[in-house]
Short mmCIF file of C-alpha atoms in Angstrom, two decimals:
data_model
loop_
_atom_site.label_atom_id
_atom_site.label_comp_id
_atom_site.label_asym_id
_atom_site.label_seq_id
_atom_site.Cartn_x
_atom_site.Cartn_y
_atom_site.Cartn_z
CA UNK A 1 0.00 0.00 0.00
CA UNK A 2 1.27 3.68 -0.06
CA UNK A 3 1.21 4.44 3.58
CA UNK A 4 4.86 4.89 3.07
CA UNK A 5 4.01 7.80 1.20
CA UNK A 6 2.02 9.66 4.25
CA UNK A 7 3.79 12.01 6.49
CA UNK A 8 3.14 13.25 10.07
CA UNK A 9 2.08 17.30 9.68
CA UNK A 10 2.44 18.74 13.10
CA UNK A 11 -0.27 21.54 13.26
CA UNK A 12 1.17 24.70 15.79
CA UNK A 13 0.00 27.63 17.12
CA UNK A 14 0.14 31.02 15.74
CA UNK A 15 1.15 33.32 18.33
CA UNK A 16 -0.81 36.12 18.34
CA UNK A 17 -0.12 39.74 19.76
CA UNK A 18 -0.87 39.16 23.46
CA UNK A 19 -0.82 35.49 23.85
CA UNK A 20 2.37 34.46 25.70
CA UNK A 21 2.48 34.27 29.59
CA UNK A 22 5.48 35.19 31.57
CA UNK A 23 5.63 31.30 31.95
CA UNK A 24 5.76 30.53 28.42
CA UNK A 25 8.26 33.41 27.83
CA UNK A 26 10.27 32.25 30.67
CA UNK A 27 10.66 28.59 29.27
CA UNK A 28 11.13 30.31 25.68
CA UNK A 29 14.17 31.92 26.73
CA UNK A 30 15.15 29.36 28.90
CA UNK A 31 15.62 31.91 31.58
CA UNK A 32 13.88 33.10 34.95
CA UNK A 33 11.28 35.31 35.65
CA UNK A 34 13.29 37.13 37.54
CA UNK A 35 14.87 38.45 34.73
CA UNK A 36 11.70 38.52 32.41
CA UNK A 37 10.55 41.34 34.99
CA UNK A 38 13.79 43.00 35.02
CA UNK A 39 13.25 43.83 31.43
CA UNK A 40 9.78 44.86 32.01
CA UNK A 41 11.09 47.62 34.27
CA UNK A 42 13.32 48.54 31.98
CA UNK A 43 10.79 48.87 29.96
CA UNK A 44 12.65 46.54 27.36
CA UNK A 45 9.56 44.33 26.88
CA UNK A 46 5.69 45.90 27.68
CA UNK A 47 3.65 43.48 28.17
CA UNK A 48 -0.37 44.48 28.03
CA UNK A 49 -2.06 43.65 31.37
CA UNK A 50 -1.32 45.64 34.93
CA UNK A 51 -0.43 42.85 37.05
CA UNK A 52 2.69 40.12 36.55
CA UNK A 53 -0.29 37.36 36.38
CA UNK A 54 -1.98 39.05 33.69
CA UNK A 55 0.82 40.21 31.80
CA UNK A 56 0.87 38.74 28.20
CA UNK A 57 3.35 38.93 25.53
CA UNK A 58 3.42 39.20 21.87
CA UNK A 59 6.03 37.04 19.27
CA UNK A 60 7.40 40.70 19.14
CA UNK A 61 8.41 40.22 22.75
CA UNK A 62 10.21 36.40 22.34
CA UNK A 63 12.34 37.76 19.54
CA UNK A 64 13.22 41.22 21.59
CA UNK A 65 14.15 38.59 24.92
CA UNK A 66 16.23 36.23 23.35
CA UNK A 67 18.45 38.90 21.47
CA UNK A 68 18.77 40.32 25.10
CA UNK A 69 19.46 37.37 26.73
CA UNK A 70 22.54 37.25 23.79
CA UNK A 71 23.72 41.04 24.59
CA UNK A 72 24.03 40.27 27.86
CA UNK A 73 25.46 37.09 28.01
CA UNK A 74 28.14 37.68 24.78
CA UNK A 75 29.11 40.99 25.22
CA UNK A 76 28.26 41.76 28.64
CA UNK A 77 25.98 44.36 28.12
CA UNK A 78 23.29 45.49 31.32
CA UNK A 79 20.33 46.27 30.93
CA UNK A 80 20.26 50.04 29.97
CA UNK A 81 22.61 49.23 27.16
CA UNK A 82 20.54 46.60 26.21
CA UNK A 83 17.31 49.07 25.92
CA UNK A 84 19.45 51.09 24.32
CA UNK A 85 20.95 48.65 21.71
CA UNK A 86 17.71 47.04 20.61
CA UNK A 87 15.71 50.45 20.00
CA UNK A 88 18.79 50.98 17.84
CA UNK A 89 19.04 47.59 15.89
CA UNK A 90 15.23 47.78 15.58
CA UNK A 91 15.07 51.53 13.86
CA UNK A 92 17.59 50.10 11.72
CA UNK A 93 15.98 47.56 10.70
CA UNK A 94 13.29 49.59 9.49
CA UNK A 95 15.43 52.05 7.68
CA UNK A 96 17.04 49.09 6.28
CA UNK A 97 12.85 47.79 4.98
CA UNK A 98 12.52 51.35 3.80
CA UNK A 99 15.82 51.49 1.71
CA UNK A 100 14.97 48.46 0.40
CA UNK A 101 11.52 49.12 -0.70
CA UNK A 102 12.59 52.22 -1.91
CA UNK A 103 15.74 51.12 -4.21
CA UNK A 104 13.03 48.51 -5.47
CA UNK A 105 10.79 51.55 -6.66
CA UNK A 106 13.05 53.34 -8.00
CA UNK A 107 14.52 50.47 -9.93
CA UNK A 108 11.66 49.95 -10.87
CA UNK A 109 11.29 53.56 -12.44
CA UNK A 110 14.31 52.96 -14.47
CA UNK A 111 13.39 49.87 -16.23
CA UNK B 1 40.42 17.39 11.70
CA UNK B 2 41.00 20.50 10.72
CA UNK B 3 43.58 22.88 12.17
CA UNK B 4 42.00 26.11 13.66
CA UNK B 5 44.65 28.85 13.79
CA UNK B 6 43.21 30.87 17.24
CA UNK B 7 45.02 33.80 16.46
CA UNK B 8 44.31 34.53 13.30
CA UNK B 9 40.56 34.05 13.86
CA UNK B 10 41.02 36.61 16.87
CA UNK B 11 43.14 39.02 14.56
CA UNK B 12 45.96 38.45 17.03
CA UNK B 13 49.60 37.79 16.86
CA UNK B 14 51.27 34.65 18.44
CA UNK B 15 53.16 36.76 21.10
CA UNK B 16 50.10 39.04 22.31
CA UNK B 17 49.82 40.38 25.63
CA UNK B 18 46.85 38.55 28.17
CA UNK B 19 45.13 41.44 28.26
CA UNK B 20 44.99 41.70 24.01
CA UNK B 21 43.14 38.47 23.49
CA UNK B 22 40.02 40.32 25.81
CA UNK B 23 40.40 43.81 24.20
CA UNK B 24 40.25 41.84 20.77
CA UNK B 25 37.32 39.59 21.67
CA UNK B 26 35.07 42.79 23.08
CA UNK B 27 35.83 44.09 19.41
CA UNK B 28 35.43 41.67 17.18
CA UNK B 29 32.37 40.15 19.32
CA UNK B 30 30.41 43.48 18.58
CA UNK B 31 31.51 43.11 15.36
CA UNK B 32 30.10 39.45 14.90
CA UNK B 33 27.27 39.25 17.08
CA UNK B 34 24.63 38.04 15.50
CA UNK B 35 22.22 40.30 16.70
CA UNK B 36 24.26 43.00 15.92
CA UNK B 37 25.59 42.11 12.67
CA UNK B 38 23.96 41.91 9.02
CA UNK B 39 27.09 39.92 7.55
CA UNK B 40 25.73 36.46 6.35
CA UNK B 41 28.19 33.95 7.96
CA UNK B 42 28.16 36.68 11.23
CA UNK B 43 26.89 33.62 13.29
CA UNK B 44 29.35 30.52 12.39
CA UNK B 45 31.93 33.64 12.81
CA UNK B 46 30.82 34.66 15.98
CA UNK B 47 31.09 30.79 17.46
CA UNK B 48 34.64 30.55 16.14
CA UNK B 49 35.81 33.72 17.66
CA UNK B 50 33.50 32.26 20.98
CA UNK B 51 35.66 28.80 20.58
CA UNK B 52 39.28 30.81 20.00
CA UNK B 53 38.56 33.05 22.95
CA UNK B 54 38.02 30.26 25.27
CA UNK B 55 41.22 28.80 24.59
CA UNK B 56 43.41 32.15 24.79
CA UNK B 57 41.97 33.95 27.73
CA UNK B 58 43.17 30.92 29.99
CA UNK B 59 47.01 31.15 29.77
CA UNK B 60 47.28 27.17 30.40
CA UNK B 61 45.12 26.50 27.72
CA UNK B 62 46.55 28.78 25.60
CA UNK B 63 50.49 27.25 26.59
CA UNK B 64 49.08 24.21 25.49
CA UNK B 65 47.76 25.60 22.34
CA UNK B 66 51.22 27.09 21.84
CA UNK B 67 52.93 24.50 22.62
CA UNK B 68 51.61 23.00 18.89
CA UNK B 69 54.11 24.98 17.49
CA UNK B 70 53.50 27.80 14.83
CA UNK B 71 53.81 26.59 11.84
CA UNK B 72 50.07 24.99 11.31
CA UNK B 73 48.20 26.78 9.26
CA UNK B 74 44.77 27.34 9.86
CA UNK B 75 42.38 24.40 7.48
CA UNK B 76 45.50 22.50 7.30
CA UNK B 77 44.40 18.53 8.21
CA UNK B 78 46.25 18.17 11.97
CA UNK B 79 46.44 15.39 14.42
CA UNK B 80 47.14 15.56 17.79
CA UNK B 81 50.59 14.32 18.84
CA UNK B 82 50.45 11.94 21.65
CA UNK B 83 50.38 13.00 25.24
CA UNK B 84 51.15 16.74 23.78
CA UNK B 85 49.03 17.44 27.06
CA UNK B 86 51.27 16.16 29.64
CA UNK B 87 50.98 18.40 32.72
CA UNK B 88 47.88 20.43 31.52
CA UNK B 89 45.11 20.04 33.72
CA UNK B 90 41.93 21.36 31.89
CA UNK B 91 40.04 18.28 30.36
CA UNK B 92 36.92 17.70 31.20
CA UNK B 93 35.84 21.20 32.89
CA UNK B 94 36.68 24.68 33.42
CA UNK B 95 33.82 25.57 30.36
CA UNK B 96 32.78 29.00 30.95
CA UNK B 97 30.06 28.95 27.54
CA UNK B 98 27.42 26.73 29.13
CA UNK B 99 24.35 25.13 27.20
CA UNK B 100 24.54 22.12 24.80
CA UNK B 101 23.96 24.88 22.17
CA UNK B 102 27.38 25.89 22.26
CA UNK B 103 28.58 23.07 20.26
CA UNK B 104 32.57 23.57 19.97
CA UNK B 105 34.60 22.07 16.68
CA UNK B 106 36.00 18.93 16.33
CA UNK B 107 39.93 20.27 16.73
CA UNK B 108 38.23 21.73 19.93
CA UNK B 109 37.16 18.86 21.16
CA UNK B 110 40.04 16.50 20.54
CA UNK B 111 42.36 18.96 22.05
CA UNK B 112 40.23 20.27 25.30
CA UNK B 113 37.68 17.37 25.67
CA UNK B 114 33.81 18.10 25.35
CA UNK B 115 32.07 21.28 27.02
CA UNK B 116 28.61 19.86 26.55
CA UNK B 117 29.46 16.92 29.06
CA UNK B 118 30.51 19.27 31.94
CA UNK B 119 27.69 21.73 31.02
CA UNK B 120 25.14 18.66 30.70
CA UNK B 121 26.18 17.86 34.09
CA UNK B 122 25.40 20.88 35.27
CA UNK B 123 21.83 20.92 33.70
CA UNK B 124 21.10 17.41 35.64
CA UNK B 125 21.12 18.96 38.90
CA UNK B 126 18.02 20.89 37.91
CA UNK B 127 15.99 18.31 38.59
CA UNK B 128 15.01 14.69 37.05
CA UNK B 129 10.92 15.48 36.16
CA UNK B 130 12.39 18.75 34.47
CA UNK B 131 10.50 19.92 31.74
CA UNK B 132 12.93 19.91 28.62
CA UNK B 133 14.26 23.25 26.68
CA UNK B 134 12.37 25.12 23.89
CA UNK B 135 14.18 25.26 21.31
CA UNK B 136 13.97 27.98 18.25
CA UNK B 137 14.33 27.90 14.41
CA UNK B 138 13.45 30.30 11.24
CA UNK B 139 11.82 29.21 8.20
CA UNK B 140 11.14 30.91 5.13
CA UNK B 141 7.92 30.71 3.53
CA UNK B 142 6.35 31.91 -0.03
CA UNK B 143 3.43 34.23 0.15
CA UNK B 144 1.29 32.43 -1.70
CA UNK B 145 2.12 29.73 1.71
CA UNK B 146 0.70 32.68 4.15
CA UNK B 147 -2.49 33.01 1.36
CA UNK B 148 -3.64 29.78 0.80
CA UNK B 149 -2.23 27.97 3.61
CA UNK B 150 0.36 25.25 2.83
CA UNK B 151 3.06 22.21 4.37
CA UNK B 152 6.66 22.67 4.55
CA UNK B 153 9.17 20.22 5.60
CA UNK B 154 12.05 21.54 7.62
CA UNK B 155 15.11 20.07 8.54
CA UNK B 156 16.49 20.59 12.34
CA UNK B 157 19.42 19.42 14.07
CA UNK B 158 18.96 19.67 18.18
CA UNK B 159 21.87 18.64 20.18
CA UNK B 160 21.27 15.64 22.30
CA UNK B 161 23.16 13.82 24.70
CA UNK B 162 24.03 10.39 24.23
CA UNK B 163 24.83 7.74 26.83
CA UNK B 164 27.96 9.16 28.23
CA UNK B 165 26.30 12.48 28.30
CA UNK B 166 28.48 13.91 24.81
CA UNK B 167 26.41 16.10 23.02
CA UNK B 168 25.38 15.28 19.26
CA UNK B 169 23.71 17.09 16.58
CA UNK B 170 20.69 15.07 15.69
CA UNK B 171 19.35 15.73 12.12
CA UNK B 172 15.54 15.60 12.07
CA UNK B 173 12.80 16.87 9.44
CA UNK B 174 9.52 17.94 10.65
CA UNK B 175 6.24 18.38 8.45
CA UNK B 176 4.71 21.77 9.44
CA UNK B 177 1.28 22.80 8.81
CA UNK B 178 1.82 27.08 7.72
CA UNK B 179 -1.65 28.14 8.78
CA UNK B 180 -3.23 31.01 7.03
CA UNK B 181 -2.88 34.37 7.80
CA UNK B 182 1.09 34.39 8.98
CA UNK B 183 2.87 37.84 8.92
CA UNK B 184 7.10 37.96 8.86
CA UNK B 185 8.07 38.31 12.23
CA UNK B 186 5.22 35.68 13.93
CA UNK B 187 6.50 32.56 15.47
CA UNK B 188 4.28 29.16 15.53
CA UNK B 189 4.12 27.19 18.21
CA UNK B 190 4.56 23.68 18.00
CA UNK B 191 4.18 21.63 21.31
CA UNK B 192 6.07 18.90 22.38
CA UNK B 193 8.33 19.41 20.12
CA UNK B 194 11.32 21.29 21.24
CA UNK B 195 14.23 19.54 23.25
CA UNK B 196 13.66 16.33 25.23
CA UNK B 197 13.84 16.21 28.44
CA UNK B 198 16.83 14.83 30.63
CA UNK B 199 14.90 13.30 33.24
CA UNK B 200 11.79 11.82 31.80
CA UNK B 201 9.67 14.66 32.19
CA UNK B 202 7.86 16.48 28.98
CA UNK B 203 9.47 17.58 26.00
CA UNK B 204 10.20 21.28 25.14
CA UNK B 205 8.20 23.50 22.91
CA UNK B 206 9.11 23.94 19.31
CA UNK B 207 9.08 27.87 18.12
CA UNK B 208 9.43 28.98 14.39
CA UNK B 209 9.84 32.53 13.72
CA UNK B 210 8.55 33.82 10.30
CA UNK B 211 10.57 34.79 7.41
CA UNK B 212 8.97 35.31 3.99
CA UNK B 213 11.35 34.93 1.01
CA UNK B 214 11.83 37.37 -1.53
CA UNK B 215 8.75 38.06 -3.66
CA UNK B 216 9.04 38.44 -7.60
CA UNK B 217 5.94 40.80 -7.92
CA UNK B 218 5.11 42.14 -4.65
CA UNK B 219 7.03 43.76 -1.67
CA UNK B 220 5.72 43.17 1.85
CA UNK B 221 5.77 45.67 4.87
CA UNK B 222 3.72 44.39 7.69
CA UNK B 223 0.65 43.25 6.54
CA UNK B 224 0.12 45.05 3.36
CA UNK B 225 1.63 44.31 -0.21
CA UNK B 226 3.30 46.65 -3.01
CA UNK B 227 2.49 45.86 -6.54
CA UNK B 228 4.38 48.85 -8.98
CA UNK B 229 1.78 48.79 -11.85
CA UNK B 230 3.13 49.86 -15.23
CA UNK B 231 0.50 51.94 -17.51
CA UNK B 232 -0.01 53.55 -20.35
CA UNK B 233 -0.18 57.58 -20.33
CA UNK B 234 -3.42 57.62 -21.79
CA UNK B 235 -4.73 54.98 -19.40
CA UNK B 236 -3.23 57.21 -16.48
CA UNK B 237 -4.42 60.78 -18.16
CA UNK B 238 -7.97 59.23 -19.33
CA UNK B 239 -8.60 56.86 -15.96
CA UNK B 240 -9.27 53.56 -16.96
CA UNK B 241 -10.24 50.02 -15.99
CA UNK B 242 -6.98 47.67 -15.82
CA UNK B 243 -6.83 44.07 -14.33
CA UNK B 244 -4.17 43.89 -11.05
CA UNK B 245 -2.79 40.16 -10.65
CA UNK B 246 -2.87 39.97 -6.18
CA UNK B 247 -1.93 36.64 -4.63
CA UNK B 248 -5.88 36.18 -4.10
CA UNK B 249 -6.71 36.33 -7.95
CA UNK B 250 -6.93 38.87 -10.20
CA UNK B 251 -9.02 42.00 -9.51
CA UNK B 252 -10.48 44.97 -11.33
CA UNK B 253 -8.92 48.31 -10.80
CA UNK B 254 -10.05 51.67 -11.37
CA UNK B 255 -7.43 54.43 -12.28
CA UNK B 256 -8.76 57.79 -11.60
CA UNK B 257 -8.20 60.35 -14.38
CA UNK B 258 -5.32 62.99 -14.22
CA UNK B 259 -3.09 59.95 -12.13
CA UNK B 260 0.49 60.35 -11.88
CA UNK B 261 2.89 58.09 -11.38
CA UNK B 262 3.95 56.86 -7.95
CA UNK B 263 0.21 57.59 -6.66
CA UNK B 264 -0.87 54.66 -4.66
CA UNK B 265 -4.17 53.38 -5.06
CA UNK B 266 -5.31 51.06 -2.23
CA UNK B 267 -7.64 47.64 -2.70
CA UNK B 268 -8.70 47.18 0.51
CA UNK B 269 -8.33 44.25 2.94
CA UNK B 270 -6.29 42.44 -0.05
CA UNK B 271 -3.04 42.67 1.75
CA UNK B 272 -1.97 39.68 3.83
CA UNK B 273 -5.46 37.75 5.11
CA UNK B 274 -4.40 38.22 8.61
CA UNK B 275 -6.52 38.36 12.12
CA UNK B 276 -6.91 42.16 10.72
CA UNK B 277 -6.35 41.47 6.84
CA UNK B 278 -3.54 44.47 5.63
CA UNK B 279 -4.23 46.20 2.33
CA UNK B 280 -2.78 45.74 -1.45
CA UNK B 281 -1.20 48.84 -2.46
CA UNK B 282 -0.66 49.49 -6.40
CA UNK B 283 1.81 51.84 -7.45
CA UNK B 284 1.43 53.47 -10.68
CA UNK B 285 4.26 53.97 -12.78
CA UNK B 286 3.69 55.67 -16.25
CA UNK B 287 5.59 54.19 -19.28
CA UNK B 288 5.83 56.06 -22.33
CA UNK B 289 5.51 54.12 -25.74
CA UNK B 290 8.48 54.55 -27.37
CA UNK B 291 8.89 56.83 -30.84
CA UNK B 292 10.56 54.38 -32.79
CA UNK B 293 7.94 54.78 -35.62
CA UNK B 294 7.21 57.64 -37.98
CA UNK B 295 3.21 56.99 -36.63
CA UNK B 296 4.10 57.42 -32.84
CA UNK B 297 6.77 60.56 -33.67
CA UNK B 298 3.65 62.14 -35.30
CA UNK B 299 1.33 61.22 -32.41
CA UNK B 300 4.26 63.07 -30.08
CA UNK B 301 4.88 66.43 -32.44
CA UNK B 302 1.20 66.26 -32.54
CA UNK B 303 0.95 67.08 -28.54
CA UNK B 304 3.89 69.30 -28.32
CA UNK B 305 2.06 71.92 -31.00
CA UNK B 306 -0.95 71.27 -29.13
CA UNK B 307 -0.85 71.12 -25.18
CA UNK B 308 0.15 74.08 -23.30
CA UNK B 309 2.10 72.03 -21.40
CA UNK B 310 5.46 72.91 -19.25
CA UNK B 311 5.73 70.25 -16.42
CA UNK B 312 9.10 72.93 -15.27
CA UNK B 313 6.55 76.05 -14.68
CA UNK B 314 7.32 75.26 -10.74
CA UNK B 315 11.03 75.48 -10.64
CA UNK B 316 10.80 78.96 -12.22
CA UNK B 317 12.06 78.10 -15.53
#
């Protein structure tokens, strides 16, 4: 028979813009949430909800904790620097999109 | 094996002071990091520099290292001399990178023993029922994937420990649904399917972070999608009816008369069908026939006796 020919598809969850507890963010990282809230009050990550129970994160967040997690650990960074860094790398990383969409226009204008 | 040459990865010479080999790894580590970085191998760079700082930083590592000799060049196939360790004392520990993730290179690990099994032990202590580590990977997907829905196959490789507790890279491929709706930047979260655990407790969580791959026709920021539409001047002086190709189907457009090129017109919701579908942006570019017939020079004289027309009037001129 061809049941050779069927694969396992593993289904996931999308996560959406508020969906991630400090627990799931926590075991994302592979760090504590001791340091999960120290970014909070850096204001480094903002999650929506007042209170630490309530607090839920976006994908936005994971991405923003784990390149901390790297500046810190690699390079030694603390936690200012680290605000500091990844408001940087992120407006460049939209003037980056920009340029490219841009050069794409206006290559397309030459053709 | 290979032969790693340590100082030339760190940009260092052979007779460097101590204090050097830090001064050089703080700079080239910025440099490298691949958070920081945009070069493309930034991350297998930033693990060798990781690798060569480990062994220089700790003078008896680093006499050992010497102790080689000079004249191996770096790529050059190398094998250990016997007992070339004698009276070094660091096998087996002293690791300061910790996590199975920071697989070192073969030459490493011939010449310094394994990191992972001193940094595995570690990790044991934790507890047995411990749930085991997320782990993280990127795919790229096609847009059509994030419009219609689709199945990719990815390949991983997760470390894992093996009976004497060295870590291995295991190769495995996954079959992932991509649901409907993804933007760049969104992660999907696959459970169960992230590291093992070490102790018999549940497996780790899979994430996948979003990338989409470059698109032939349309340019994606966000949600919404950039089409540059190429029409005729009488279509964009007259308005007119023209047929748009989106990733949903082709759709009817309406140009407005007197359009000029670069004006966006919007089709609503047609951007990516996220939880708040983005919109499809045209962008009109005008493209004059060319007069490379006596007909179309005619048609061109033609306008210049007849239109008042002096597109310079605002600069003066």
């Amino acid at each position: 028979m061809n049941s050779q020919n069927l694969t396992l598809v593993h289904t996931g969850t999308v996560i959406e813009e508020d969906s991630l507890t400090l627990g799931d963010l926590c075991r994302a990282c592979g760090t504590h949430a001791d340091w999960i809230i120290c970014l909070v009050e850096e204001s480094i990550l903002e999650p929506q909800g007042k209170e630490i129970r309530a607090w839920r994160f976006s994908g936005a967040s994971l991405i923003r904790a784990r390149s901390a997690l790297r500046l810190q650990r690699d390079l030694g960074v603390n936690l200012a620097g680290i605000a500091l860094a990844l408001d940087l790398l992120e407006e460049l990383d939209t003037l980056r999109r920009t340029l490219n969409h841009l050069t794409i226009q206006e290559l397309g204008n030459n053709d | 094996m290979e032969f790693k040459d340590y100082y030339q990865i760190m940009a260092l010479k052979r007779d460097c002071a101590q204090d050097d080999v830090k001064k050089s790894y703080r700079k080239l580590a910025r440099k490298y990091h691949p958070d920081v970085s945009k070069e493309n191998d930034a991350e297998a760079k930033f693990k060798e520099l990781g690798e060569a700082y480990e062994v220089l930083k700790d003078p008896e590592k680093r006499a050992a290292y010497d102790q080689l000799g000079a004249n191996w060049k770096g790529g050059q196939d190398f094998k250990p001399p016997q007992n070339w360790d004698d009276g070094f004392e660091f096998k087996g520990g002293g690791f300061t990178t910790d996590g199975a993730g920071a697989a070192y290179s073969d030459f490493f690990e011939q010449l310094f023993g394994q990191a992972g099994a001193h940094s595995a032990r570690g990790r044991h202590q934790q507890g047995f029922e411990s749930r085991g580590e997320d782990s993280h990977a990127k795919i790229h997907i096609n847009l059509e994937d994030s419009f219609h829905g689709a199945t990719q196959a990815i390949s991983l490789s997760t470390p894992k420990l093996d009976a004497q507790g060295h870590v291995q890279l295991k190769h495995r491929t996954l079959t992932v649904k991509i649901p409907k709706g993804v933007k760049p930047g969104q992660h999907i979260r696959l459970t169960g399917q992230g590291n093992p655990s070490l102790g018999g407790g549940l497996a780790g969580d899979l994430y996948l972070e979003i990338a989409f791959n470059k698109h032939l026709l349309y340019r994606v920021l966000e949600t919404d999608l950039y089409l540059d539409l190429p029409i005729t001047p009488w279509e964009a002086a007259l308005g007119a009816s023209i047929t748009v190709p989106t990733p949903g189907g082709i759709v009817e457009l309406k140009v407005p008369p007197n359009a000029t090129s670069g004006s966006k017109l919007r089709l609503k919701g047609r951007g990516l069908p996220t939880r708040e579908p983005g919109h499809f942006y045209v962008v009109l570019q005008i493209v004059l026939p060319p007069a490379d017939t006596e007909a179309a020079k005619a048609i061109y004289r033609q306008m210049q006796e007849q239109l008042d027309f002096n597109p310079r009037l605002a600069l003066g001129v």
